[in-house]
XYZ file of C-alpha atoms in Angstrom:
586
model
C 3.752 -19.823 10.522
C 5.226 -19.393 6.758
C 3.203 -17.715 3.909
C 3.784 -21.169 2.002
C 2.568 -23.333 4.731
C -0.572 -21.271 5.359
C -1.499 -20.807 1.980
C -1.241 -24.651 1.525
C -3.133 -25.210 4.474
C -5.926 -22.484 3.612
C -6.280 -24.235 0.180
C -6.772 -27.660 1.812
C -9.355 -26.211 4.049
C -11.268 -24.520 1.557
C -11.710 -27.873 -0.542
C -12.196 -30.138 2.540
C -13.537 -27.912 5.427
C -12.063 -30.737 7.376
C -10.357 -30.594 10.984
C -7.126 -29.079 11.024
C -3.871 -29.275 13.380
C -1.530 -26.843 14.166
C 1.593 -26.439 11.465
C 4.983 -25.120 13.089
C 7.585 -23.597 10.418
C 10.525 -21.535 10.887
C 13.106 -20.746 8.017
C 16.479 -21.426 9.399
C 19.081 -18.625 10.205
C 21.990 -18.512 8.170
C 25.242 -18.627 10.022
C 27.808 -16.092 8.990
C 31.397 -17.154 8.704
C 33.816 -14.955 10.356
C 37.368 -14.900 9.423
C 40.014 -15.204 12.263
C 42.927 -12.760 11.891
C 46.376 -14.270 11.698
C 48.797 -13.121 14.766
C 52.192 -11.836 14.214
C 54.875 -11.365 16.880
C 56.883 -8.317 16.519
C 60.838 -9.012 16.930
C 62.909 -6.885 19.390
C 64.844 -4.245 17.778
C 68.283 -2.872 19.010
C 67.490 0.844 19.658
C 71.374 1.808 18.894
C 71.044 0.489 15.390
C 68.644 1.468 12.467
C 65.660 -0.530 12.595
C 65.355 -3.349 10.301
C 62.957 -2.585 7.241
C 60.267 -5.404 7.468
C 57.133 -5.934 5.064
C 54.075 -4.888 6.066
C 52.054 -7.863 7.565
C 48.828 -6.556 6.013
C 50.307 -6.200 2.598
C 52.386 -9.543 2.743
C 51.640 -12.331 0.179
C 48.876 -14.610 1.598
C 49.811 -18.496 2.114
C 47.830 -20.813 0.285
C 45.999 -21.933 3.278
C 44.977 -18.188 4.138
C 44.124 -17.467 0.320
C 41.849 -20.644 0.449
C 40.458 -19.492 3.874
C 39.802 -15.843 2.316
C 38.087 -17.130 -0.585
C 35.839 -19.543 1.372
C 34.881 -16.659 3.591
C 34.105 -14.305 0.582
C 32.350 -16.958 -0.966
C 30.280 -17.609 2.185
C 29.397 -14.073 2.547
C 28.730 -12.714 -0.707
C 26.721 -15.925 -2.018
C 22.931 -16.311 -1.345
C 23.846 -18.564 1.482
C 25.815 -16.038 3.153
C 24.950 -12.375 4.198
C 22.504 -12.263 1.356
C 20.554 -15.351 2.781
C 20.197 -13.946 5.949
C 18.850 -10.833 4.199
C 16.296 -13.020 2.454
C 15.430 -15.541 4.974
C 15.583 -13.502 7.975
C 15.270 -9.641 7.381
C 12.542 -9.560 4.695
C 11.182 -12.891 5.209
C 7.678 -11.584 6.091
C 7.364 -8.796 3.648
C 8.957 -9.940 0.285
C 6.749 -11.152 -2.306
C 6.761 -14.773 -3.853
C 7.899 -13.400 -7.284
C 10.626 -11.105 -5.657
C 12.157 -14.266 -3.941
C 12.376 -16.015 -7.332
C 13.620 -12.994 -8.954
C 16.291 -12.698 -6.495
C 17.208 -16.485 -6.418
C 17.669 -16.131 -10.215
C 20.193 -13.142 -9.962
C 23.852 -14.368 -11.115
C 26.363 -12.094 -9.346
C 26.661 -9.957 -6.001
C 26.455 -6.836 -7.820
C 23.112 -7.560 -9.194
C 21.922 -8.800 -5.665
C 22.824 -5.617 -3.947
C 21.205 -3.535 -7.022
C 18.173 -5.722 -6.077
C 18.462 -4.891 -2.415
C 18.492 -1.296 -3.028
C 15.962 -1.190 -5.284
C 13.812 -3.411 -2.936
C 13.743 -0.629 -0.173
C 13.310 1.917 -2.926
C 10.067 0.671 -4.118
C 8.687 0.407 -0.561
C 9.915 4.044 0.427
C 6.778 5.806 0.996
C 8.201 9.096 -0.101
C 10.781 8.255 -3.255
C 12.092 11.379 -3.199
C 13.268 11.543 0.355
C 16.767 10.363 0.889
C 15.491 8.846 4.331
C 13.478 5.563 3.944
C 10.939 5.435 6.432
C 9.542 2.006 5.706
C 12.836 0.536 5.937
C 13.574 2.105 9.410
C 10.251 1.117 10.792
C 10.566 -2.445 9.493
C 13.883 -2.831 11.441
C 12.617 -1.311 14.437
C 9.819 -3.867 14.338
C 12.132 -6.853 13.915
C 14.011 -5.464 16.971
C 10.487 -4.953 19.039
C 9.640 -8.711 17.956
C 12.823 -9.978 19.172
C 12.453 -8.303 22.567
C 8.919 -9.243 23.174
C 7.929 -12.348 21.317
C 11.156 -14.745 21.615
C 10.195 -18.159 22.524
C 13.475 -20.458 22.222
C 13.877 -18.885 18.796
C 14.136 -15.113 17.864
C 11.072 -13.451 18.227
C 10.905 -12.428 14.358
C 10.580 -16.244 13.660
C 7.379 -16.412 15.852
C 3.836 -16.110 14.426
C 3.349 -12.910 16.632
C 6.713 -11.649 15.331
C 5.540 -12.246 11.674
C 2.362 -10.344 12.120
C 3.761 -7.561 14.047
C 6.315 -6.994 11.507
C 3.979 -7.194 8.592
C 1.034 -5.023 10.021
C 2.422 -3.276 13.020
C 0.988 -2.882 16.566
C -2.709 -4.156 16.744
C -5.240 -1.527 18.148
C -6.088 -3.564 21.003
C -4.942 -6.889 22.716
C -7.074 -9.348 24.686
C -4.568 -11.422 26.624
C -4.869 -14.571 28.780
C -1.454 -15.194 29.688
C -2.174 -17.895 32.237
C -5.319 -19.378 30.530
C -7.777 -20.682 33.203
C -11.456 -20.208 33.247
C -12.873 -18.813 30.216
C -16.674 -18.089 29.517
C -17.339 -18.985 25.937
C -18.963 -16.180 23.982
C -22.482 -17.595 22.043
C -20.832 -17.782 18.848
C -18.358 -20.316 20.173
C -20.885 -22.376 21.751
C -21.453 -20.757 25.180
C -20.728 -22.576 28.274
C -17.285 -22.664 30.631
C -14.117 -24.138 30.013
C -10.493 -23.806 30.754
C -7.936 -22.777 28.232
C -4.192 -22.612 27.498
C -2.619 -19.125 27.099
C -4.177 -17.018 24.326
C -4.133 -13.747 22.827
C -6.435 -11.938 20.430
C -5.009 -9.209 18.469
C -7.693 -6.784 17.217
C -7.009 -4.346 14.197
C -9.884 -1.789 13.654
C -8.809 -1.800 9.959
C -6.328 -3.270 7.759
C -6.158 -1.664 4.212
C -6.837 -4.165 1.457
C -8.211 -6.889 3.994
C -11.036 -5.485 5.760
C -12.441 -3.672 8.868
C -12.514 -5.212 12.568
C -10.195 -8.003 12.023
C -9.237 -10.473 15.019
C -6.465 -12.700 15.056
C -5.877 -15.513 17.781
C -2.848 -16.637 19.265
C -2.587 -19.833 21.326
C 0.196 -20.931 23.536
C -0.476 -24.849 23.534
C 2.979 -25.874 24.578
C 2.660 -23.194 27.307
C 6.526 -22.113 26.420
C 5.451 -18.656 25.180
C 5.407 -19.908 21.527
C 1.875 -18.443 20.606
C 0.855 -19.581 17.017
C -1.568 -18.332 14.868
C -4.746 -20.326 14.422
C -7.882 -20.115 12.518
C -9.638 -22.518 14.687
C -10.845 -20.687 17.935
C -11.300 -24.211 19.689
C -7.658 -24.738 19.725
C -7.185 -22.732 23.127
C -9.746 -25.328 25.027
C -7.724 -27.136 27.164
C -10.478 -29.462 27.960
C -11.587 -30.128 24.478
C -10.602 -33.738 24.875
C -11.673 -34.345 28.370
C -15.194 -36.206 28.611
C -17.551 -34.436 30.655
C -15.509 -31.163 31.122
C -15.927 -27.544 29.454
C -19.316 -28.237 27.861
C -21.159 -25.976 25.538
C -24.451 -24.896 26.560
C -26.253 -27.556 24.188
C -23.944 -30.084 25.509
C -24.829 -29.164 28.960
C -28.536 -29.722 28.097
C -28.244 -32.822 25.904
C -28.909 -31.033 22.936
C -25.585 -32.064 21.438
C -22.725 -34.447 22.347
C -19.057 -33.496 22.447
C -18.678 -36.023 19.441
C -20.480 -33.527 17.368
C -17.350 -31.366 17.554
C -15.461 -33.940 15.769
C -17.434 -34.234 12.930
C -15.393 -32.229 10.598
C -15.311 -28.351 9.804
C -13.031 -25.570 9.908
C -13.398 -25.305 13.557
C -14.263 -27.711 16.258
C -16.156 -25.178 18.612
C -19.317 -27.687 19.387
C -22.813 -26.635 19.143
C -24.355 -23.737 20.886
C -27.227 -21.196 20.330
C -25.287 -19.241 17.681
C -23.325 -22.389 16.226
C -25.427 -22.579 13.031
C -24.309 -19.243 11.949
C -20.733 -20.109 12.161
C -21.023 -22.669 9.110
C -21.792 -19.722 6.740
C -18.893 -17.655 8.253
C -16.454 -20.395 7.437
C -15.354 -19.479 4.058
C -15.052 -15.650 5.379
C -12.180 -17.037 7.665
C -10.626 -18.845 5.001
C -10.801 -15.550 2.988
C -9.744 -13.284 5.874
C -6.533 -15.664 6.477
C -5.502 -15.675 2.295
C -5.544 -11.999 2.608
C -3.488 -11.745 5.546
C -0.824 -13.815 3.927
C -1.035 -13.082 0.505
C -1.109 -10.227 -2.026
C -3.945 -9.898 -4.788
C -3.808 -11.417 -7.738
C -2.554 -9.418 -10.837
C -3.900 -10.057 -14.255
C -1.429 -8.055 -16.308
C 1.500 -10.395 -14.838
C 4.283 -9.205 -17.485
C 3.511 -5.882 -16.538
C 3.915 -6.310 -12.685
C 7.611 -6.961 -13.060
C 8.115 -3.196 -13.570
C 6.427 -2.501 -10.295
C 8.289 -5.249 -8.225
C 11.479 -5.387 -9.483
C 12.005 -1.705 -11.077
C 13.014 -3.566 -14.149
C 14.998 -1.394 -16.914
C 12.725 -0.428 -19.977
C 13.816 -2.277 -23.113
C 12.290 0.017 -25.775
C 11.485 3.832 -25.707
C 9.647 4.841 -22.787
C 5.733 4.966 -23.287
C 4.943 8.821 -22.111
C 1.939 9.707 -20.123
C 0.700 12.312 -17.877
C -0.782 11.487 -14.322
C -2.935 13.848 -11.823
C -4.315 12.851 -8.524
C -7.017 14.670 -6.312
C -8.545 14.291 -3.275
C -12.151 14.318 -2.323
C -13.647 13.901 1.029
C -16.112 11.043 1.536
C -16.323 10.441 5.395
C -14.043 11.395 8.226
C -12.045 8.189 7.555
C -12.311 7.944 3.739
C -10.979 10.165 0.983
C -11.760 9.462 -2.405
C -8.376 9.786 -4.580
C -9.504 10.384 -8.308
C -6.523 9.337 -10.694
C -6.463 10.666 -13.951
C -4.155 9.467 -16.964
C -3.714 11.570 -20.199
C -1.971 9.568 -23.027
C -1.641 11.177 -26.379
C -2.624 9.472 -29.619
C 0.824 10.260 -31.342
C 2.220 7.727 -28.234
C 0.299 4.847 -29.485
C 1.034 2.198 -31.978
C -2.152 2.022 -33.982
C -3.196 -1.261 -36.332
C -5.339 -0.790 -39.146
C -7.975 -3.353 -40.227
C -11.055 -2.591 -42.261
C -10.494 0.982 -42.780
C -10.195 1.262 -38.704
C -6.996 1.918 -37.030
C -6.976 0.416 -33.460
C -4.671 1.331 -30.597
C -4.822 -0.833 -27.319
C -3.448 0.243 -23.929
C -3.260 -1.929 -20.996
C -3.133 -0.194 -17.483
C -1.924 -1.664 -14.221
C -1.888 0.280 -11.044
C -1.059 -0.569 -7.463
C -1.241 1.409 -4.359
C 0.589 0.545 -1.007
C 0.836 1.863 2.173
C 3.718 2.740 4.385
C 4.044 -0.849 5.609
C 4.270 -1.976 1.948
C 0.727 -3.839 2.192
C -1.006 -3.538 -1.217
C -4.288 -1.608 -0.464
C -5.860 -1.235 -4.023
C -5.016 -2.519 -7.434
C -6.537 -1.700 -10.479
C -6.192 -3.065 -14.231
C -7.963 -2.168 -17.188
C -7.690 -2.010 -21.048
C -8.163 0.966 -23.186
C -9.147 0.839 -26.707
C -8.786 3.972 -29.231
C -10.471 3.599 -32.803
C -9.902 6.097 -35.311
C -11.062 5.849 -39.134
C -7.640 5.196 -41.081
C -8.171 8.249 -43.199
C -8.403 10.744 -39.995
C -5.553 8.770 -38.149
C -2.947 11.457 -39.075
C -5.154 14.258 -38.086
C -5.646 12.962 -34.771
C -2.230 12.400 -33.557
C -2.615 15.417 -31.109
C -5.574 13.897 -29.650
C -5.404 13.092 -26.107
C -7.251 10.041 -24.184
C -8.211 10.326 -20.460
C -8.428 7.216 -18.057
C -10.008 7.751 -14.497
C -9.727 5.585 -11.420
C -11.371 6.952 -8.156
C -9.599 5.014 -5.203
C -11.345 5.110 -1.715
C -8.425 5.374 0.838
C -7.999 6.217 4.500
C -6.003 9.345 5.219
C -2.236 8.648 5.307
C 0.941 8.127 3.173
C 0.933 5.802 0.232
C 2.960 5.179 -2.687
C 0.998 4.614 -6.162
C 2.675 2.453 -9.011
C 1.117 2.874 -12.605
C 2.683 0.763 -15.583
C 1.217 1.075 -19.149
C 1.758 -1.310 -21.958
C 1.111 -0.434 -25.941
C -0.328 -3.613 -26.761
C 0.591 -3.453 -30.343
C 4.442 -2.610 -29.345
C 5.102 -4.900 -26.519
C 8.369 -3.231 -25.522
C 6.658 -0.090 -25.546
C 6.296 0.365 -21.636
C 5.632 3.434 -19.490
C 6.004 3.909 -15.740
C 5.167 6.094 -13.206
C 5.530 6.282 -9.232
C 4.787 9.000 -6.684
C 4.018 9.223 -3.058
C 0.443 10.305 -2.239
C -0.155 12.063 1.146
C -3.933 11.723 1.556
C -5.305 14.327 4.119
C -7.456 13.844 7.107
C -10.344 15.981 7.055
C -11.032 16.968 10.868
C -14.679 17.768 11.976
C -13.673 20.757 13.428
C -11.318 22.259 11.011
C -12.266 24.289 7.914
C -10.963 22.410 4.813
C -11.447 21.918 1.388
C -10.795 19.178 -1.497
C -8.508 19.668 -4.287
C -9.226 22.899 -6.694
C -9.839 20.990 -10.122
C -9.244 22.806 -13.246
C -11.380 20.913 -15.739
C -11.596 20.820 -19.381
C -15.122 19.734 -19.167
C -17.973 19.921 -16.581
C -21.450 18.963 -16.652
C -24.180 17.615 -14.632
C -25.285 14.130 -14.909
C -28.804 12.486 -15.114
C -30.052 11.533 -11.455
C -29.439 7.620 -12.329
C -25.881 8.376 -12.806
C -25.145 10.392 -9.529
C -22.000 9.131 -7.853
C -21.225 6.798 -10.556
C -19.061 6.431 -13.637
C -15.706 7.520 -15.040
C -15.079 11.290 -14.047
C -18.404 11.376 -12.167
C -17.899 13.216 -8.605
C -21.365 13.325 -6.843
C -23.837 14.697 -9.395
C -21.126 16.596 -11.909
C -18.859 14.944 -14.534
C -15.444 16.675 -13.980
C -12.845 15.734 -16.560
C -9.665 17.420 -15.103
C -7.091 19.091 -17.191
C -3.686 17.405 -16.828
C -0.089 18.779 -17.243
C 2.926 17.198 -17.992
C 4.080 18.030 -14.489
C 2.304 18.845 -11.240
C 4.341 22.198 -11.159
C 3.395 23.056 -14.721
C -0.031 24.975 -15.373
C -2.688 23.358 -17.454
C -3.557 25.047 -20.682
C -6.785 26.280 -22.079
C -7.772 27.653 -25.436
C -8.746 31.315 -25.966
C -12.183 30.097 -27.364
C -12.682 27.627 -24.409
C -14.010 27.963 -20.805
C -12.222 27.514 -17.657
C -14.219 25.214 -15.533
C -13.222 24.618 -11.888
C -14.704 22.403 -9.229
C -13.877 22.290 -5.260
C -15.833 21.514 -2.253
C -15.766 23.256 1.252
C -16.112 21.172 4.342
C -16.918 21.759 7.970
C -18.490 25.343 7.424
C -19.446 26.683 10.819
C -23.369 26.701 11.738
C -24.421 29.512 14.067
C -26.271 27.907 17.083
C -28.994 30.209 16.986
C -29.815 30.819 13.613
C -28.884 27.417 12.443
C -26.887 28.730 9.310
C -23.713 29.198 7.826
C -22.019 32.529 7.219
C -18.954 32.502 4.999
C -17.663 34.691 2.108
C -16.351 32.912 -0.776
C -13.880 35.391 -3.103
C -12.747 34.509 -6.690
C -9.894 36.068 -8.074
C -8.195 35.528 -11.422
C -4.805 37.130 -11.671
C -2.665 38.323 -14.733
C 0.979 37.046 -13.658
C 2.413 39.070 -16.367
C 0.882 42.526 -14.770
C -0.020 41.146 -11.357
C -3.441 42.535 -11.654
C -6.958 41.044 -11.214
C -9.313 40.465 -14.108
C -11.691 38.758 -11.902
C -12.429 39.859 -8.399
C -15.941 38.635 -7.001
C -17.384 37.195 -3.762
C -20.464 35.347 -2.921
C -21.921 34.517 0.396
C -23.107 30.671 1.365
C -25.823 32.432 3.589
C -27.505 32.960 0.294
C -26.697 30.266 -2.015
C -26.790 27.402 0.733
C -27.331 28.655 3.978
C -28.165 25.403 5.869
C -25.152 23.191 5.014
C -21.673 22.709 6.400
C -20.446 21.286 3.126
C -20.885 23.504 -0.200
C -19.435 22.625 -3.750
C -18.228 25.294 -6.140
C -18.738 24.722 -9.704
C -17.999 27.726 -11.963
C -17.333 28.117 -15.771
C -15.286 31.212 -16.850
C -15.301 32.188 -20.752
C -11.506 32.945 -21.668
C -12.289 34.925 -24.740
C -11.728 38.466 -23.053
C -8.503 37.339 -21.866
C -5.306 37.927 -23.626
C -2.887 35.001 -24.009
C -0.439 34.421 -21.306
C -0.183 32.901 -17.697
C -2.979 33.461 -15.080
C -3.724 32.385 -11.407
C -6.898 31.218 -10.065
C -7.153 31.711 -6.186
C -10.376 30.738 -4.102
C -10.510 31.981 -0.522
C -13.197 31.031 2.177
C -13.698 33.261 5.289
C -15.905 31.552 7.754
C -17.701 33.928 9.844
C -18.914 31.634 12.401
C -15.695 29.423 13.169
C -13.627 32.304 12.313
C -11.195 30.348 10.051
C -9.932 30.906 6.825
C -8.668 28.756 3.810
C -7.484 29.297 0.257
C -6.531 27.344 -2.631
C -4.622 28.547 -5.942
C -3.921 27.112 -9.523
C -2.220 28.370 -12.280
C -3.329 27.866 -15.745
C -2.238 29.266 -19.314
C -4.419 31.152 -22.073
C -3.119 30.433 -25.601
């Protein structure tokens, strides 16, 4: 079922909550025109005489008919109604956005279309720095699987099961009833026993950007293996319109009649012990199907094009720096703080009433390996400076922080910023991030964050607000490149923050026993300027997780390059880990 049909249907359902009917839709597959080569007969040659020189048939001048046929072939192959149409309406039909479709159809020549397709896959590459595009390879493997397993008088990719499989991958479990037959309704469907058409329920434990425990039901009402996705669970009931058959529990006891099923509503399940609770869940089901088939709305639509189409910047690039970190929340969720750093000198200010104001719009988007948008964040940052001090504050830096809860795995992060007072001043940033998995039985740690500022927050602000991790406000120092060390002034302090997870607990004493070693090395001399150790058995003996927060005054260090190393030796689990971070003292 196509995205457009579903969105229109869902919109109508949201307004009316009326009965529904299945809607079938398929995009026609393009027919490629294949040229037929012209045959040539080779003349007999007298071997005793020199062979007659003849023109190469592959290089000869084409006849008018052949030339017209060749032009027609090229026209059909290279215009959107040939190969490109097949790519648009078959290869990527379930993963391309409406905005991308409009952009593709507006292209004027084949070179632009080829560049679009190249950028289309590049934008979806979970690792843009790699020559291999894992997403593209997985996508075509899914199409092949769908064609092999879901064909129903039409290619498998055209079916609803093929659509969902291509878009979301293999479900975590499938409840399959290939022959239909006797079916005991669960109480939330009215109870009682009926007979069903063939149907399947696909269960996804989690779909990022959509939710937990997603159930999608497919019904084969024609019994021809063409299972269609349905929002009405009563569609599988083969006895729904048979008087006196397949009654719900309330219909069996006279507390409801079959006519009650037809009184309108999203589903025609009939009344039962738990039917009253279904009414409140109807909008939840509409919302679920809307999320399944649509991307989240974007507020800064003018900036979205720089994410969806890799549009070339018209003006000078708006420079900014980005840092990403990883902090464990649960076994299945990791907090990924994203820190942006923008300098005043790169912002356009407008002065009014002796106050200079700069405004920056920020749009961020996180996509998983299947190119499903799992997080979107949008914000506006205002920077105000008294006009007489504007020139003196050009070197000042402005920080923006967004904490993204993500599951372990590979993601692509796109960030676009716009200088509102200079609309063509746009900055873009794109990276792949590999969110780590923190296993229960493995000693591990968060990112080691070198911070320009670090302080405890009041109890009412714990876990809330920008730059707040737990009970500490940590403002990371951000370098222009992740490979470059961060810079600290000699009159400041080196603040660092890190969490250690899964410390071993002794079964007898119920305590941990790990040694944590802190080492600061002068990289010019390769000598330690700090080497100290502490024991968790003394600082936090009963915890399997500890937070390391330290501040080191830098006044005694000479300007130069240094490295901070934190080593953890767990005496209970006999595991060791370490984290290092370079920094510069000026």
